[in-house]
Amino acid sequence: MQMQYDYLKVPASEFVGSIDTIVEVISQVTSILSEFADFSGDSRLQDAVSDCLDLLDVSSDELSWSAYASQNPNESMQMQYDYLKVPASEFVGSIDTIVEVISQVTSILSEFADFSGDSRLQDAVSDCLDLLDVSSDELSWSAYASQNPNGTYI
């Protein structure tokens, strides 16, 4: 039986498939970025790439937890919230940073080699976010709540 969640526009299995696509693209982007991390000799770029790789790793983990929550409807509602909505909002927050760093790396790499940008990650994330039925206010609250578990949202 397919469980339909109120925060998904599609069946959970379709959302999980979209998450799997993003995780695969993250893996590919991570592989490409890690090859060039020390290439430029620019310490700021190396730090940015390192930070980006860390964000990609954390994002991949968060998305894996989201997939788990979507596939296990018998878990508590709090667990579903903790492992789906909160990680999704954190991923949304970090994706802008990731895309910015990838753009900077792409720009620098294009000076050294015939390397053109790849929009697969951004496209996959956009496709996945389209499957969520969550307003930006809810995502903002989720991000705030995940960082301030004992605070109140104003």
Short mmCIF file of C-alpha atoms in Angstrom, two decimals:
data_model
loop_
_atom_site.label_atom_id
_atom_site.label_comp_id
_atom_site.label_asym_id
_atom_site.label_seq_id
_atom_site.Cartn_x
_atom_site.Cartn_y
_atom_site.Cartn_z
CA MET A 1 0.00 0.00 0.00
CA GLN A 2 1.38 3.41 -0.98
CA MET A 3 1.18 5.92 1.84
CA GLN A 4 0.44 9.50 0.82
CA TYR A 5 1.88 12.12 3.16
CA ASP A 6 0.26 15.53 3.48
CA TYR A 7 3.56 17.23 2.71
CA LEU A 8 4.15 15.31 -0.54
CA LYS A 9 2.40 16.00 -3.82
CA VAL A 10 3.27 12.52 -5.07
CA PRO A 11 3.50 9.00 -3.63
CA ALA A 12 6.42 8.46 -1.25
CA SER A 13 8.05 6.04 -3.69
CA GLU A 14 8.26 8.75 -6.36
CA PHE A 15 9.75 11.19 -3.85
CA VAL A 16 12.31 8.58 -2.78
CA GLY A 17 13.22 8.02 -6.44
CA SER A 18 13.85 11.75 -6.78
CA ILE A 19 16.00 11.73 -3.64
CA ASP A 20 17.99 8.79 -5.02
CA THR A 21 18.63 10.79 -8.21
CA ILE A 22 19.93 13.75 -6.20
CA VAL A 23 22.17 11.53 -4.07
CA GLU A 24 23.63 9.99 -7.25
CA VAL A 25 24.26 13.42 -8.79
CA ILE A 26 25.79 14.62 -5.50
CA SER A 27 28.13 11.64 -5.63
CA GLN A 28 29.16 12.51 -9.19
CA VAL A 29 29.65 16.21 -8.38
CA THR A 30 31.65 15.29 -5.26
CA SER A 31 33.90 13.07 -7.35
CA ILE A 32 34.53 15.83 -9.88
CA LEU A 33 35.14 18.51 -7.25
CA SER A 34 37.48 16.35 -5.20
CA GLU A 35 39.67 15.80 -8.26
CA PHE A 36 40.22 19.55 -8.56
CA ALA A 37 40.39 20.51 -4.88
CA ASP A 38 44.15 21.11 -4.92
CA PHE A 39 44.46 21.95 -8.60
CA SER A 40 44.38 25.73 -8.54
CA GLY A 41 46.80 26.49 -5.71
CA ASP A 42 44.34 29.14 -4.49
CA SER A 43 43.78 28.48 -0.77
CA ARG A 44 40.42 30.30 -0.79
CA LEU A 45 39.20 28.09 -3.61
CA GLN A 46 40.53 25.00 -1.85
CA ASP A 47 38.68 26.01 1.33
CA ALA A 48 35.50 26.70 -0.64
CA VAL A 49 35.73 23.32 -2.39
CA SER A 50 36.38 21.60 0.94
CA ASP A 51 33.34 23.32 2.48
CA CYS A 52 31.27 22.40 -0.54
CA LEU A 53 32.34 18.76 -0.30
CA ASP A 54 31.35 18.77 3.39
CA LEU A 55 27.95 20.25 2.52
CA LEU A 56 27.46 17.69 -0.22
CA ASP A 57 28.29 14.89 2.21
CA VAL A 58 25.91 16.19 4.88
CA SER A 59 23.21 16.82 2.27
CA SER A 60 23.53 13.30 0.96
CA ASP A 61 23.14 11.93 4.50
CA GLU A 62 20.12 14.16 5.16
CA LEU A 63 18.47 13.06 1.93
CA SER A 64 19.10 9.42 2.77
CA TRP A 65 17.30 9.95 6.10
CA SER A 66 14.45 11.64 4.22
CA ALA A 67 14.18 8.61 1.95
CA TYR A 68 14.14 6.33 5.00
CA ALA A 69 11.34 8.33 6.64
CA SER A 70 9.30 8.27 3.43
CA GLN A 71 9.62 4.51 3.15
CA ASN A 72 8.76 3.78 6.80
CA PRO A 73 5.27 5.17 7.41
CA ASN A 74 4.82 3.16 10.61
CA GLU A 75 7.37 5.30 12.43
CA SER A 76 6.11 8.06 14.70
CA MET A 77 5.02 11.38 13.25
CA GLN A 78 7.85 13.10 15.16
CA MET A 79 10.37 10.74 13.58
CA GLN A 80 8.91 11.43 10.13
CA TYR A 81 9.16 15.16 10.78
CA ASP A 82 12.70 14.89 12.13
CA TYR A 83 13.94 12.78 9.23
CA LEU A 84 12.01 14.29 6.34
CA LYS A 85 10.94 17.89 6.69
CA VAL A 86 13.83 19.18 8.81
CA PRO A 87 16.59 17.57 6.69
CA ALA A 88 14.83 18.72 3.52
CA SER A 89 14.80 22.30 4.80
CA GLU A 90 18.46 22.11 5.78
CA PHE A 91 19.28 20.77 2.33
CA VAL A 92 17.35 23.63 0.74
CA GLY A 93 19.43 26.06 2.80
CA SER A 94 22.73 24.50 1.81
CA ILE A 95 21.96 23.98 -1.89
CA ASP A 96 22.41 27.69 -2.68
CA THR A 97 25.90 27.59 -1.15
CA ILE A 98 26.72 24.39 -3.01
CA VAL A 99 25.55 25.81 -6.34
CA GLU A 100 27.52 29.03 -5.74
CA VAL A 101 30.74 27.14 -4.97
CA ILE A 102 30.24 24.83 -7.95
CA SER A 103 29.76 27.91 -10.15
CA GLN A 104 32.97 29.45 -8.81
CA VAL A 105 34.89 26.21 -9.27
CA THR A 106 33.47 25.82 -12.78
CA SER A 107 34.54 29.35 -13.65
CA ILE A 108 38.08 28.78 -12.41
CA LEU A 109 38.36 25.33 -13.97
CA SER A 110 37.23 26.67 -17.33
CA GLU A 111 40.40 28.76 -17.33
CA PHE A 112 42.53 25.63 -16.94
CA ALA A 113 40.67 23.10 -19.03
CA ASP A 114 37.73 22.64 -21.31
CA PHE A 115 35.32 22.17 -18.40
CA SER A 116 31.73 23.30 -18.74
CA GLY A 117 29.21 23.54 -15.92
CA ASP A 118 26.72 20.80 -15.28
CA SER A 119 23.25 21.72 -14.12
CA ARG A 120 22.19 18.16 -13.24
CA LEU A 121 22.38 18.76 -9.48
CA GLN A 122 20.39 21.97 -9.60
CA ASP A 123 17.83 20.37 -11.96
CA ALA A 124 17.49 17.26 -9.77
CA VAL A 125 17.03 19.36 -6.63
CA SER A 126 14.46 21.55 -8.34
CA ASP A 127 12.56 18.47 -9.51
CA CYS A 128 12.60 17.00 -6.00
CA LEU A 129 11.48 20.23 -4.33
CA ASP A 130 8.56 20.39 -6.75
CA LEU A 131 7.34 17.13 -5.21
CA LEU A 132 7.10 18.65 -1.72
CA ASP A 133 3.91 20.39 -0.69
CA VAL A 134 5.64 22.68 1.78
CA SER A 135 5.61 26.47 1.72
CA SER A 136 8.79 28.49 2.07
CA ASP A 137 7.54 29.66 5.47
CA GLU A 138 7.35 26.04 6.63
CA LEU A 139 10.85 25.39 5.31
CA SER A 140 12.16 28.49 7.08
CA TRP A 141 10.51 27.39 10.31
CA SER A 142 11.88 23.88 9.89
CA ALA A 143 15.41 25.20 9.39
CA TYR A 144 15.05 27.48 12.41
CA ALA A 145 13.59 24.71 14.58
CA SER A 146 16.34 22.30 13.64
CA GLN A 147 18.97 24.81 14.72
CA ASN A 148 17.07 26.03 17.82
CA PRO A 149 15.26 23.01 19.26
CA ASN A 150 14.43 24.77 22.55
CA GLY A 151 13.59 28.14 21.05
CA THR A 152 10.41 29.64 19.69
CA TYR A 153 9.87 30.83 16.18
CA ILE A 154 8.86 34.47 15.87
#
